[in-house]
XYZ file of C-alpha atoms in Angstrom:
393
model
C -43.551 -39.425 28.620
C -42.521 -35.813 29.196
C -38.927 -36.984 29.707
C -39.091 -38.924 26.452
C -40.494 -35.894 24.562
C -37.769 -33.700 26.019
C -35.085 -36.150 24.913
C -36.559 -36.345 21.402
C -36.720 -32.539 21.115
C -33.175 -32.197 22.445
C -31.889 -34.723 19.947
C -33.701 -32.907 17.154
C -32.278 -29.547 18.221
C -28.797 -31.026 18.459
C -29.098 -32.546 15.007
C -30.398 -29.260 13.583
C -27.548 -27.367 15.213
C -25.025 -29.835 13.856
C -26.446 -29.518 10.342
C -26.473 -25.720 10.610
C -22.856 -25.657 11.711
C -21.930 -28.016 8.894
C -23.689 -25.759 6.402
C -21.949 -22.688 7.790
C -18.541 -24.351 7.728
C -18.805 -24.688 3.944
C -18.089 -20.940 3.537
C -14.322 -21.188 3.831
C -12.140 -18.668 2.005
C -8.493 -19.647 1.704
C -5.913 -17.006 0.814
C -2.281 -17.533 -0.138
C 0.401 -15.056 0.880
C 3.523 -15.292 -1.280
C 6.650 -13.366 -0.354
C 9.804 -13.161 -2.442
C 12.732 -12.553 -0.105
C 15.371 -10.203 -1.494
C 18.866 -9.154 -0.554
C 18.440 -5.579 0.629
C 20.712 -3.016 -1.049
C 23.561 -1.695 1.050
C 22.673 1.546 2.840
C 24.610 3.995 4.964
C 22.742 3.254 8.194
C 21.207 0.174 9.783
C 18.986 2.129 12.168
C 15.819 0.941 10.400
C 15.975 -2.852 10.070
C 13.258 -4.431 7.945
C 11.026 -6.712 10.085
C 11.242 -10.344 9.005
C 7.457 -10.620 9.064
C 6.799 -7.349 7.234
C 3.525 -7.666 5.347
C 2.746 -11.115 6.722
C 1.698 -9.634 10.059
C -0.709 -7.304 8.289
C -2.325 -10.227 6.485
C -2.632 -12.110 9.778
C -4.371 -9.174 11.401
C -6.725 -8.967 8.418
C -7.446 -12.661 8.798
C -8.209 -12.169 12.512
C -10.517 -9.235 11.731
C -12.320 -11.298 9.113
C -12.713 -14.188 11.535
C -14.118 -11.868 14.190
C -17.059 -10.848 12.008
C -17.217 -14.024 9.961
C -17.924 -16.366 12.837
C -21.433 -14.898 13.174
C -22.111 -15.742 9.526
C -20.391 -19.105 9.451
C -17.498 -17.794 7.354
C -13.962 -19.010 7.959
C -10.665 -17.672 6.611
C -7.448 -19.583 6.055
C -4.091 -17.904 5.385
C -1.321 -19.976 3.787
C 2.042 -18.157 3.936
C 4.897 -19.098 1.613
C 8.276 -17.356 1.411
C 10.747 -17.920 -1.402
C 14.450 -17.455 -0.717
C 16.424 -14.914 -2.793
C 16.871 -16.408 -6.243
C 14.334 -19.143 -5.522
C 11.582 -20.354 -7.839
C 8.780 -17.848 -7.237
C 6.600 -19.173 -10.045
C 6.671 -22.711 -8.679
C 5.600 -21.437 -5.269
C 2.828 -19.395 -6.894
C 1.557 -22.433 -8.778
C 1.448 -24.441 -5.544
C -0.631 -21.786 -3.770
C -2.923 -21.230 -6.748
C -3.608 -24.964 -6.903
C -5.408 -24.671 -3.555
C -6.916 -21.175 -3.778
C -7.633 -18.517 -6.442
C -6.815 -15.743 -3.939
C -3.237 -14.570 -3.605
C -1.509 -11.664 -1.846
C 1.890 -10.908 -3.374
C 4.904 -9.312 -1.695
C 7.432 -9.125 -4.512
C 9.008 -6.778 -7.034
C 6.949 -5.260 -9.830
C 8.465 -7.533 -12.474
C 7.923 -10.652 -10.361
C 4.319 -9.667 -9.703
C 3.719 -9.464 -13.453
C 5.345 -12.858 -13.962
C 2.968 -14.419 -11.433
C -0.076 -12.594 -12.820
C 0.742 -13.911 -16.316
C 0.793 -17.571 -15.253
C -1.899 -19.670 -16.971
C -2.938 -20.901 -13.519
C -3.535 -17.301 -12.403
C -5.844 -16.079 -15.145
C -9.046 -16.615 -13.136
C -7.448 -15.703 -9.803
C -7.624 -12.506 -7.757
C -4.087 -11.313 -7.010
C -3.392 -8.423 -4.648
C -0.212 -6.396 -4.963
C 0.826 -5.362 -1.448
C 4.421 -4.330 -2.123
C 5.121 -2.650 -5.478
C 4.336 1.049 -5.850
C 5.416 1.362 -9.500
C 2.756 3.306 -11.377
C 3.234 1.231 -14.543
C 1.480 -1.713 -12.866
C -1.662 0.435 -12.718
C -1.190 1.861 -16.199
C 0.086 0.348 -19.455
C 1.283 -2.854 -17.729
C -1.904 -3.535 -15.761
C -3.414 -7.016 -15.590
C -7.069 -7.996 -15.325
C -6.411 -10.310 -12.383
C -4.195 -7.851 -10.489
C -5.477 -5.486 -7.798
C -3.452 -2.978 -5.785
C -3.981 -2.190 -2.114
C -0.670 -0.329 -1.824
C -0.841 3.274 -3.107
C 1.065 3.919 -6.304
C 4.032 6.264 -6.521
C 1.776 8.600 -8.514
C -0.780 8.697 -5.697
C 1.892 9.492 -3.121
C 3.442 12.178 -5.305
C 0.064 13.795 -6.038
C -0.745 13.829 -2.323
C 2.530 15.593 -1.600
C 1.986 18.194 -4.324
C -1.505 18.974 -3.063
C -0.137 19.668 0.401
C 2.719 21.799 -0.970
C 0.214 23.827 -2.982
C -1.985 24.296 0.082
C 1.051 25.598 1.952
C 2.041 27.860 -0.979
C 5.357 26.122 -1.696
C 5.617 26.482 -5.468
C 9.360 26.230 -6.212
C 10.902 22.825 -5.706
C 14.303 21.204 -6.042
C 14.962 17.475 -6.239
C 17.674 15.113 -5.023
C 17.235 11.513 -6.230
C 19.137 8.322 -5.571
C 20.370 5.790 -8.118
C 18.241 2.823 -7.016
C 15.399 1.915 -9.430
C 12.827 2.628 -6.713
C 14.373 6.066 -6.179
C 14.195 6.844 -9.881
C 10.593 5.627 -10.115
C 9.552 7.911 -7.266
C 11.529 10.803 -8.765
C 9.670 10.299 -12.058
C 6.373 10.381 -10.168
C 7.387 13.609 -8.427
C 8.279 15.268 -11.742
C 5.000 14.176 -13.328
C 2.987 15.352 -10.349
C 4.735 18.719 -10.131
C 3.860 19.359 -13.778
C 0.288 18.152 -13.197
C -0.299 20.655 -10.392
C 1.669 23.511 -11.929
C 4.626 23.472 -9.539
C 8.153 24.062 -10.811
C 11.206 21.921 -10.136
C 13.970 24.502 -10.436
C 16.906 22.105 -10.245
C 17.936 18.492 -9.664
C 20.903 16.529 -8.352
C 21.581 12.789 -8.320
C 23.033 11.331 -5.145
C 26.204 9.390 -5.950
C 28.175 9.556 -2.737
C 29.819 6.447 -1.380
C 31.409 8.247 1.590
C 30.269 7.661 5.160
C 27.709 10.443 5.635
C 27.459 9.600 9.312
C 30.754 11.460 9.644
C 30.792 13.802 6.657
C 27.199 15.005 6.135
C 27.733 18.432 7.656
C 30.635 19.044 5.244
C 29.471 17.235 2.097
C 25.744 18.008 1.915
C 26.086 21.832 1.900
C 28.544 21.611 -1.004
C 26.343 19.070 -2.798
C 23.280 21.347 -2.605
C 25.074 24.677 -3.064
C 24.380 24.947 -6.805
C 20.661 24.228 -6.617
C 18.578 27.234 -7.720
C 16.338 29.048 -5.270
C 13.540 26.797 -3.985
C 10.946 26.562 -1.214
C 11.177 22.823 -0.540
C 13.811 20.195 -1.321
C 12.271 16.939 -2.562
C 14.078 13.718 -1.663
C 13.657 10.509 -3.681
C 15.337 7.907 -1.455
C 13.014 4.924 -1.243
C 15.728 2.634 0.146
C 16.287 4.870 3.202
C 19.935 5.332 2.282
C 20.938 8.991 2.324
C 17.807 11.072 2.942
C 18.236 11.178 6.706
C 21.490 13.120 6.265
C 20.009 15.856 4.047
C 17.793 17.715 6.519
C 19.471 20.638 8.332
C 22.617 20.204 6.230
C 21.502 21.887 2.986
C 23.152 25.060 1.669
C 19.813 26.879 1.797
C 17.817 26.317 5.006
C 14.756 24.693 3.483
C 12.293 21.963 4.555
C 12.581 18.541 2.935
C 9.789 16.265 1.749
C 9.238 13.095 -0.255
C 11.111 10.092 1.104
C 12.318 12.130 4.081
C 10.908 14.930 6.221
C 7.233 15.202 5.279
C 6.459 11.811 3.733
C 3.323 10.593 1.895
C 2.486 7.111 3.201
C -0.130 4.386 3.112
C 0.061 4.093 6.884
C 1.974 5.404 9.878
C 1.874 4.910 13.622
C 1.154 8.641 13.989
C -2.255 8.309 12.271
C -4.641 8.282 15.231
C -8.041 9.563 14.051
C -11.011 7.582 12.721
C -10.278 4.533 14.859
C -6.724 4.260 13.514
C -5.282 4.145 17.040
C -7.330 1.010 17.726
C -6.105 -0.654 14.522
C -2.535 0.183 15.466
C -3.046 -1.142 18.983
C -4.372 -4.446 17.711
C -1.467 -4.731 15.296
C 1.107 -4.039 18.035
C -0.542 -6.699 20.190
C -0.265 -9.222 17.350
C 3.183 -8.342 15.974
C 4.997 -6.513 18.789
C 5.873 -3.581 16.524
C 4.304 -0.695 14.615
C 2.326 -1.259 11.428
C 4.166 -0.324 8.212
C 2.994 0.423 4.677
C 3.207 -3.177 3.461
C 1.455 -4.427 6.582
C -1.411 -2.041 5.904
C -1.630 -3.075 2.255
C -1.699 -6.779 3.173
C -4.288 -6.121 5.911
C -6.426 -4.228 3.390
C -6.198 -7.081 0.879
C -7.472 -9.580 3.451
C -10.220 -7.206 4.528
C -11.287 -6.620 0.909
C -11.859 -10.346 0.519
C -13.600 -10.538 3.889
C -15.925 -7.673 3.022
C -16.700 -9.188 -0.377
C -17.523 -12.602 1.122
C -19.661 -10.988 3.814
C -21.720 -9.030 1.274
C -22.069 -11.700 -1.412
C -21.942 -14.934 0.588
C -19.868 -16.391 -2.245
C -16.333 -17.752 -2.482
C -16.387 -17.719 -6.290
C -13.598 -15.434 -7.612
C -15.700 -14.168 -10.540
C -18.503 -13.075 -8.219
C -16.109 -11.486 -5.731
C -14.284 -9.656 -8.530
C -17.528 -8.244 -9.887
C -18.582 -7.046 -6.446
C -15.177 -5.563 -5.584
C -15.240 -3.467 -8.758
C -18.875 -2.442 -8.336
C -20.079 0.920 -6.955
C -21.542 -0.946 -3.965
C -18.169 -2.012 -2.590
C -16.688 0.006 0.277
C -13.903 -0.737 2.735
C -13.502 1.021 6.056
C -9.763 1.663 6.108
C -9.430 3.809 9.260
C -8.419 6.858 7.225
C -11.608 8.900 7.381
C -13.218 7.948 4.051
C -14.706 4.770 2.590
C -12.237 3.160 0.188
C -13.160 1.522 -3.113
C -11.502 0.221 -6.263
C -10.990 2.086 -9.515
C -12.808 0.009 -12.102
C -10.333 0.987 -14.831
C -7.097 -0.316 -13.228
C -7.787 -2.193 -9.983
C -6.219 0.404 -7.663
C -7.723 0.838 -4.204
C -8.718 4.478 -3.733
C -7.525 5.735 -0.367
C -6.510 8.907 1.468
C -2.767 9.510 1.799
C -1.481 10.886 5.128
C 1.497 13.257 4.957
C 3.521 12.562 8.080
C 6.692 13.271 9.977
C 8.169 10.849 12.482
C 5.979 12.274 15.218
C 2.778 13.690 13.697
C 0.393 13.915 10.759
C 0.927 17.184 8.871
C -2.097 16.908 6.552
C -4.050 14.253 4.723
C -4.739 14.201 0.989
C -6.900 14.733 -0.926
C -6.690 18.270 0.405
C -9.860 20.311 0.691
C -10.464 22.281 -2.486
C -9.177 19.663 -4.925
C -12.457 18.602 -6.499
C -13.410 15.740 -8.798
C -16.626 14.816 -10.586
C -16.496 11.240 -9.287
C -14.503 11.195 -6.055
C -11.911 13.550 -4.603
C -9.802 10.427 -4.030
C -9.399 10.240 -7.812
C -7.341 13.446 -7.726
C -4.574 11.147 -6.463
C -2.883 8.970 -9.072
C -3.960 7.956 -12.580
C -7.486 9.113 -13.391
C -9.726 7.414 -15.945
C -9.174 9.874 -18.853
C -5.390 9.489 -18.669
C -5.309 5.738 -17.999
C -3.613 3.478 -20.523
C -4.897 0.344 -18.832
C -7.133 -1.687 -21.131
C -7.200 -5.002 -19.245
C -10.216 -3.992 -17.132
C -12.421 -3.110 -20.091
C -15.109 -5.759 -20.297
Protein backbone atom coordinates (compact mmCIF):
# COMPACT_ATOMS: atom_id res chain seq x y z
CA UNK A 1 0.00 0.00 0.00
CA UNK A 2 2.83 2.37 0.90
CA UNK A 3 4.49 1.56 -2.43
CA UNK A 4 1.25 2.30 -4.24
CA UNK A 5 0.83 5.64 -2.40
CA UNK A 6 4.41 6.56 -3.23
CA UNK A 7 3.85 5.79 -6.91
CA UNK A 8 0.64 7.85 -6.96
CA UNK A 9 2.35 10.82 -5.28
CA UNK A 10 5.33 10.55 -7.63
CA UNK A 11 3.05 10.51 -10.65
CA UNK A 12 1.19 13.53 -9.30
CA UNK A 13 4.42 15.43 -8.67
CA UNK A 14 5.68 14.56 -12.14
CA UNK A 15 2.45 15.72 -13.72
CA UNK A 16 2.53 18.95 -11.70
CA UNK A 17 6.13 19.55 -12.70
CA UNK A 18 5.31 18.92 -16.34
CA UNK A 19 2.40 21.36 -16.21
CA UNK A 20 4.54 23.96 -14.46
CA UNK A 21 7.26 23.66 -17.07
CA UNK A 22 4.67 23.91 -19.83
CA UNK A 23 3.26 27.05 -18.23
CA UNK A 24 6.72 28.56 -17.88
CA UNK A 25 7.65 27.75 -21.46
CA UNK A 26 4.84 30.01 -22.68
CA UNK A 27 6.92 33.11 -21.79
CA UNK A 28 9.02 33.13 -24.94
CA UNK A 29 10.32 36.44 -26.30
CA UNK A 30 11.58 36.31 -29.86
CA UNK A 31 13.77 39.12 -31.18
CA UNK A 32 14.83 39.76 -34.76
CA UNK A 33 18.25 41.18 -35.58
CA UNK A 34 18.39 42.79 -39.02
CA UNK A 35 21.70 43.92 -40.48
CA UNK A 36 22.13 45.81 -43.74
CA UNK A 37 25.58 45.00 -45.12
CA UNK A 38 27.32 47.94 -46.78
CA UNK A 39 30.37 48.45 -48.92
CA UNK A 40 32.80 50.23 -46.61
CA UNK A 41 34.26 53.48 -47.97
CA UNK A 42 37.87 53.35 -49.06
CA UNK A 43 40.27 54.43 -46.31
CA UNK A 44 44.00 55.01 -46.14
CA UNK A 45 44.73 52.10 -43.80
CA UNK A 46 43.33 48.61 -43.31
CA UNK A 47 44.72 48.21 -39.80
CA UNK A 48 41.23 48.18 -38.27
CA UNK A 49 39.11 45.64 -40.16
CA UNK A 50 35.41 45.62 -39.30
CA UNK A 51 34.42 42.27 -37.70
CA UNK A 52 31.93 40.35 -39.82
CA UNK A 53 29.77 39.70 -36.76
CA UNK A 54 29.92 43.26 -35.42
CA UNK A 55 26.75 43.95 -33.46
CA UNK A 56 25.43 40.41 -33.84
CA UNK A 57 27.83 39.14 -31.19
CA UNK A 58 26.58 41.79 -28.77
CA UNK A 59 22.99 40.68 -29.30
CA UNK A 60 24.01 37.05 -28.74
CA UNK A 61 25.67 37.93 -25.46
CA UNK A 62 22.55 39.84 -24.43
CA UNK A 63 20.47 36.79 -25.30
CA UNK A 64 22.76 34.58 -23.18
CA UNK A 65 22.54 37.01 -20.25
CA UNK A 66 18.76 37.06 -20.53
CA UNK A 67 18.63 33.27 -20.63
CA UNK A 68 20.83 33.05 -17.55
CA UNK A 69 18.34 34.94 -15.39
CA UNK A 70 15.24 33.97 -17.34
CA UNK A 71 15.53 30.25 -16.78
CA UNK A 72 14.62 30.72 -13.10
CA UNK A 73 11.41 32.48 -14.14
CA UNK A 74 10.53 30.24 -17.06
CA UNK A 75 11.40 32.92 -19.62
CA UNK A 76 13.07 32.00 -22.89
CA UNK A 77 14.67 34.24 -25.52
CA UNK A 78 15.04 33.55 -29.23
CA UNK A 79 17.30 35.59 -31.53
CA UNK A 80 16.66 35.44 -35.28
CA UNK A 81 19.52 37.03 -37.25
CA UNK A 82 19.04 38.21 -40.83
CA UNK A 83 21.65 39.98 -42.97
CA UNK A 84 20.84 41.72 -46.23
CA UNK A 85 23.54 42.00 -48.89
CA UNK A 86 24.57 45.46 -50.14
CA UNK A 87 21.75 46.73 -52.34
CA UNK A 88 19.42 43.97 -51.16
CA UNK A 89 15.78 44.34 -50.18
CA UNK A 90 15.97 45.48 -46.55
CA UNK A 91 12.25 46.15 -46.26
CA UNK A 92 11.34 42.65 -47.38
CA UNK A 93 13.67 41.18 -44.78
CA UNK A 94 12.17 43.48 -42.13
CA UNK A 95 8.65 42.37 -43.03
CA UNK A 96 9.67 38.72 -42.71
CA UNK A 97 11.10 39.26 -39.22
CA UNK A 98 8.20 41.42 -38.08
CA UNK A 99 5.77 38.71 -39.18
CA UNK A 100 7.15 36.48 -36.41
CA UNK A 101 8.02 39.04 -33.71
CA UNK A 102 7.27 42.70 -32.87
CA UNK A 103 10.81 43.14 -31.50
CA UNK A 104 13.58 44.16 -33.86
CA UNK A 105 17.19 45.30 -33.45
CA UNK A 106 18.42 47.24 -36.48
CA UNK A 107 21.99 47.61 -37.73
CA UNK A 108 21.60 49.91 -40.72
CA UNK A 109 22.02 53.49 -41.88
CA UNK A 110 19.86 56.26 -40.45
CA UNK A 111 17.75 56.53 -43.60
CA UNK A 112 17.22 52.76 -43.78
CA UNK A 113 16.22 52.66 -40.12
CA UNK A 114 13.53 55.26 -40.81
CA UNK A 115 12.30 53.28 -43.81
CA UNK A 116 11.86 50.19 -41.64
CA UNK A 117 10.25 52.13 -38.79
CA UNK A 118 7.71 53.60 -41.23
CA UNK A 119 6.52 50.20 -42.49
CA UNK A 120 2.83 49.53 -41.74
CA UNK A 121 3.90 46.20 -40.23
CA UNK A 122 6.20 48.03 -37.80
CA UNK A 123 3.78 50.52 -36.27
CA UNK A 124 3.09 48.44 -33.15
CA UNK A 125 6.63 47.04 -32.95
CA UNK A 126 9.55 47.99 -30.72
CA UNK A 127 12.58 48.75 -32.90
CA UNK A 128 16.03 49.36 -31.43
CA UNK A 129 18.60 51.39 -33.31
CA UNK A 130 22.02 49.91 -32.53
CA UNK A 131 24.06 51.50 -35.31
CA UNK A 132 23.10 55.06 -36.31
CA UNK A 133 24.37 57.94 -34.18
CA UNK A 134 22.72 60.73 -36.19
CA UNK A 135 21.06 63.13 -33.77
CA UNK A 136 18.15 63.79 -36.15
CA UNK A 137 16.76 60.31 -35.39
CA UNK A 138 16.28 61.46 -31.79
CA UNK A 139 14.99 64.89 -32.75
CA UNK A 140 12.75 66.10 -35.58
CA UNK A 141 12.85 62.72 -37.38
CA UNK A 142 12.07 60.56 -34.34
CA UNK A 143 9.55 57.73 -34.53
CA UNK A 144 7.23 56.44 -31.81
CA UNK A 145 8.31 52.84 -32.36
CA UNK A 146 12.05 53.61 -32.50
CA UNK A 147 14.36 53.40 -29.49
CA UNK A 148 18.10 54.11 -29.41
CA UNK A 149 20.64 52.17 -27.37
CA UNK A 150 23.60 53.69 -29.23
CA UNK A 151 24.54 57.18 -27.97
CA UNK A 152 23.81 60.00 -30.37
CA UNK A 153 26.49 62.18 -31.90
CA UNK A 154 25.19 64.99 -29.69
CA UNK A 155 25.71 62.90 -26.55
CA UNK A 156 29.27 62.04 -27.56
CA UNK A 157 30.07 65.65 -28.43
CA UNK A 158 28.61 66.96 -25.16
CA UNK A 159 30.64 64.41 -23.21
CA UNK A 160 33.81 65.57 -24.93
CA UNK A 161 33.08 69.25 -24.28
CA UNK A 162 32.43 68.60 -20.60
CA UNK A 163 35.82 66.93 -20.26
CA UNK A 164 37.57 69.72 -22.19
CA UNK A 165 35.95 72.29 -19.90
CA UNK A 166 37.03 70.34 -16.82
CA UNK A 167 40.58 70.37 -18.15
CA UNK A 168 40.37 74.10 -19.00
CA UNK A 169 40.78 73.66 -22.76
CA UNK A 170 38.63 76.48 -24.11
CA UNK A 171 40.03 77.20 -27.60
CA UNK A 172 39.41 74.52 -30.18
CA UNK A 173 40.18 73.92 -33.84
CA UNK A 174 38.46 71.39 -36.07
CA UNK A 175 39.49 69.13 -38.94
CA UNK A 176 36.57 67.25 -40.55
CA UNK A 177 36.36 64.67 -43.29
CA UNK A 178 34.03 64.65 -46.28
CA UNK A 179 32.05 61.51 -45.42
CA UNK A 180 28.45 62.16 -44.26
CA UNK A 181 29.22 60.58 -40.88
CA UNK A 182 32.21 62.91 -40.50
CA UNK A 183 30.08 65.95 -41.28
CA UNK A 184 27.34 64.83 -38.88
CA UNK A 185 29.85 64.48 -36.05
CA UNK A 186 31.45 67.82 -36.96
CA UNK A 187 28.01 69.46 -36.75
CA UNK A 188 27.51 67.90 -33.32
CA UNK A 189 30.90 69.21 -32.17
CA UNK A 190 30.06 72.75 -33.33
CA UNK A 191 26.68 72.66 -31.60
CA UNK A 192 28.17 71.31 -28.40
CA UNK A 193 31.02 73.82 -28.33
CA UNK A 194 28.48 76.64 -28.56
CA UNK A 195 26.30 74.99 -25.91
CA UNK A 196 29.14 74.88 -23.37
CA UNK A 197 30.68 78.22 -24.31
CA UNK A 198 33.83 76.90 -25.97
CA UNK A 199 35.21 78.56 -29.10
CA UNK A 200 36.19 76.86 -32.34
CA UNK A 201 38.83 79.26 -33.63
CA UNK A 202 39.29 77.68 -37.05
CA UNK A 203 38.34 74.75 -39.28
CA UNK A 204 39.78 72.75 -42.16
CA UNK A 205 38.21 70.05 -44.33
CA UNK A 206 40.33 67.01 -45.09
CA UNK A 207 40.49 66.46 -48.85
CA UNK A 208 43.76 64.64 -49.33
CA UNK A 209 43.92 61.62 -51.59
CA UNK A 210 47.68 61.12 -51.12
CA UNK A 211 49.10 58.17 -49.21
CA UNK A 212 49.49 59.62 -45.70
CA UNK A 213 51.33 56.51 -44.61
CA UNK A 214 54.31 58.01 -46.44
CA UNK A 215 53.59 61.73 -46.47
CA UNK A 216 51.93 62.58 -43.13
CA UNK A 217 55.01 64.13 -41.58
CA UNK A 218 55.31 66.51 -44.56
CA UNK A 219 51.67 67.17 -45.44
CA UNK A 220 49.94 67.46 -42.06
CA UNK A 221 52.11 70.31 -40.69
CA UNK A 222 51.41 72.36 -43.83
CA UNK A 223 47.71 71.47 -43.70
CA UNK A 224 47.37 72.68 -40.10
CA UNK A 225 49.78 75.62 -40.31
CA UNK A 226 47.09 78.26 -40.89
CA UNK A 227 44.82 77.21 -38.03
CA UNK A 228 44.55 79.93 -35.37
CA UNK A 229 45.90 79.38 -31.88
CA UNK A 230 44.05 76.57 -30.08
CA UNK A 231 44.35 74.26 -27.07
CA UNK A 232 42.96 71.09 -28.65
CA UNK A 233 42.50 69.96 -32.26
CA UNK A 234 39.14 68.24 -32.80
CA UNK A 235 39.03 65.47 -35.40
CA UNK A 236 35.79 64.42 -37.13
CA UNK A 237 36.80 61.20 -38.90
CA UNK A 238 34.13 58.62 -38.18
CA UNK A 239 35.31 56.30 -40.96
CA UNK A 240 38.79 55.95 -39.42
CA UNK A 241 40.40 57.29 -42.57
CA UNK A 242 42.89 60.06 -41.81
CA UNK A 243 42.69 60.83 -38.09
CA UNK A 244 45.46 58.43 -37.12
CA UNK A 245 47.94 60.50 -39.14
CA UNK A 246 47.11 63.84 -37.48
CA UNK A 247 48.52 63.31 -33.98
CA UNK A 248 52.15 64.42 -33.50
CA UNK A 249 52.24 65.84 -37.03
CA UNK A 250 50.38 69.14 -36.47
CA UNK A 251 52.06 72.53 -36.93
CA UNK A 252 51.29 73.42 -33.31
CA UNK A 253 52.04 70.64 -30.79
CA UNK A 254 48.53 70.14 -29.46
CA UNK A 255 46.47 67.16 -28.22
CA UNK A 256 43.77 65.76 -30.50
CA UNK A 257 40.29 64.59 -29.56
CA UNK A 258 37.01 63.55 -31.15
CA UNK A 259 37.35 60.63 -33.55
CA UNK A 260 41.03 60.26 -32.66
CA UNK A 261 43.14 60.73 -29.54
CA UNK A 262 40.68 61.17 -26.68
CA UNK A 263 37.46 59.64 -28.03
CA UNK A 264 33.92 59.64 -26.57
CA UNK A 265 32.51 56.12 -26.93
CA UNK A 266 29.61 53.90 -25.96
CA UNK A 267 32.04 51.17 -24.96
CA UNK A 268 35.73 50.33 -24.97
CA UNK A 269 37.89 47.45 -23.82
CA UNK A 270 39.69 49.86 -21.48
CA UNK A 271 36.54 50.41 -19.36
CA UNK A 272 37.19 48.15 -16.38
CA UNK A 273 35.24 49.52 -13.39
CA UNK A 274 31.72 48.64 -12.22
CA UNK A 275 31.93 45.04 -13.42
CA UNK A 276 32.83 46.12 -16.96
CA UNK A 277 35.87 43.83 -17.02
CA UNK A 278 33.57 40.85 -16.43
CA UNK A 279 31.25 41.91 -19.26
CA UNK A 280 34.24 42.27 -21.56
CA UNK A 281 35.59 38.88 -20.51
CA UNK A 282 32.30 37.17 -21.27
CA UNK A 283 32.14 38.89 -24.64
CA UNK A 284 35.69 37.84 -25.55
CA UNK A 285 34.83 34.26 -24.59
CA UNK A 286 31.79 34.35 -26.88
CA UNK A 287 33.21 36.28 -29.85
CA UNK A 288 37.00 35.93 -29.61
CA UNK A 289 37.52 39.70 -29.84
CA UNK A 290 36.92 42.93 -27.94
CA UNK A 291 33.46 44.44 -27.62
CA UNK A 292 32.82 47.48 -29.84
CA UNK A 293 30.25 50.27 -29.75
CA UNK A 294 27.68 48.47 -31.90
CA UNK A 295 28.14 45.27 -29.91
CA UNK A 296 27.39 47.17 -26.72
CA UNK A 297 24.33 48.84 -28.23
CA UNK A 298 22.95 45.50 -29.46
CA UNK A 299 23.70 43.87 -26.08
CA UNK A 300 21.88 46.72 -24.34
CA UNK A 301 18.85 46.33 -26.62
CA UNK A 302 18.55 42.64 -25.76
CA UNK A 303 19.02 43.36 -22.07
CA UNK A 304 16.36 46.11 -22.16
CA UNK A 305 13.85 43.58 -23.43
CA UNK A 306 15.02 40.99 -20.92
CA UNK A 307 14.70 43.42 -18.03
CA UNK A 308 11.25 44.51 -19.20
CA UNK A 309 10.00 40.91 -19.48
CA UNK A 310 11.46 40.06 -16.08
CA UNK A 311 9.70 42.98 -14.38
CA UNK A 312 6.35 42.79 -16.16
CA UNK A 313 6.04 39.09 -16.98
CA UNK A 314 4.53 40.14 -20.31
CA UNK A 315 5.57 39.68 -23.93
CA UNK A 316 3.05 42.25 -25.17
CA UNK A 317 4.89 45.11 -26.96
CA UNK A 318 2.49 47.78 -25.65
CA UNK A 319 3.07 46.72 -22.05
CA UNK A 320 6.84 46.48 -22.51
CA UNK A 321 6.94 49.89 -24.20
CA UNK A 322 5.03 51.49 -21.34
CA UNK A 323 7.35 49.95 -18.77
CA UNK A 324 10.54 50.83 -20.67
CA UNK A 325 9.51 54.49 -20.79
CA UNK A 326 8.36 54.57 -17.17
CA UNK A 327 10.38 55.98 -14.24
CA UNK A 328 10.58 52.45 -12.81
CA UNK A 329 12.75 51.10 -15.62
CA UNK A 330 16.50 50.82 -15.00
CA UNK A 331 19.23 48.92 -16.81
CA UNK A 332 22.55 48.03 -15.25
CA UNK A 333 24.95 48.86 -18.08
CA UNK A 334 28.33 48.36 -16.35
CA UNK A 335 29.13 52.07 -16.57
CA UNK A 336 28.57 53.12 -12.97
CA UNK A 337 25.01 54.49 -13.17
CA UNK A 338 21.58 52.97 -13.81
CA UNK A 339 20.49 53.67 -17.38
CA UNK A 340 16.96 54.58 -18.45
CA UNK A 341 15.10 55.92 -21.47
CA UNK A 342 14.21 59.52 -22.20
CA UNK A 343 10.44 59.54 -22.46
CA UNK A 344 10.49 62.35 -25.03
CA UNK A 345 12.62 60.67 -27.75
CA UNK A 346 13.40 57.04 -26.88
CA UNK A 347 17.13 57.56 -26.27
CA UNK A 348 18.83 55.39 -23.65
CA UNK A 349 20.50 57.64 -21.08
CA UNK A 350 24.02 56.43 -20.39
CA UNK A 351 27.44 57.64 -19.24
CA UNK A 352 30.00 58.26 -21.99
CA UNK A 353 33.61 57.17 -21.33
CA UNK A 354 36.34 59.35 -22.84
CA UNK A 355 39.13 56.96 -23.77
CA UNK A 356 42.47 56.54 -25.46
CA UNK A 357 43.65 53.24 -26.89
CA UNK A 358 45.01 52.22 -23.51
CA UNK A 359 43.02 53.94 -20.75
CA UNK A 360 39.91 55.82 -19.66
CA UNK A 361 40.67 59.54 -19.34
CA UNK A 362 37.36 60.57 -17.72
CA UNK A 363 33.71 59.64 -17.86
CA UNK A 364 30.85 62.03 -18.59
CA UNK A 365 28.70 63.48 -17.20
CA UNK A 366 31.54 65.20 -15.39
CA UNK A 367 31.09 66.17 -11.77
CA UNK A 368 29.70 69.68 -11.49
CA UNK A 369 27.42 69.54 -14.53
CA UNK A 370 24.05 69.46 -12.79
CA UNK A 371 20.53 68.80 -14.02
CA UNK A 372 17.12 68.98 -12.35
CA UNK A 373 16.18 65.50 -13.56
CA UNK A 374 19.36 63.51 -14.14
CA UNK A 375 22.95 64.54 -14.79
CA UNK A 376 22.83 62.09 -17.71
CA UNK A 377 20.46 64.53 -19.41
CA UNK A 378 23.31 67.05 -19.71
CA UNK A 379 24.44 64.81 -22.59
CA UNK A 380 22.49 65.14 -25.83
CA UNK A 381 19.07 66.64 -26.56
CA UNK A 382 17.23 67.65 -23.40
CA UNK A 383 13.45 67.88 -23.14
CA UNK A 384 13.12 71.70 -23.52
CA UNK A 385 15.09 71.69 -26.78
CA UNK A 386 13.61 68.50 -28.25
CA UNK A 387 11.68 68.72 -31.50
CA UNK A 388 10.46 65.14 -31.21
CA UNK A 389 6.67 64.96 -31.01
CA UNK A 390 6.15 61.25 -31.74
CA UNK A 391 6.44 60.25 -28.07
CA UNK A 392 3.76 62.65 -26.86
CA UNK A 393 0.78 60.56 -25.83
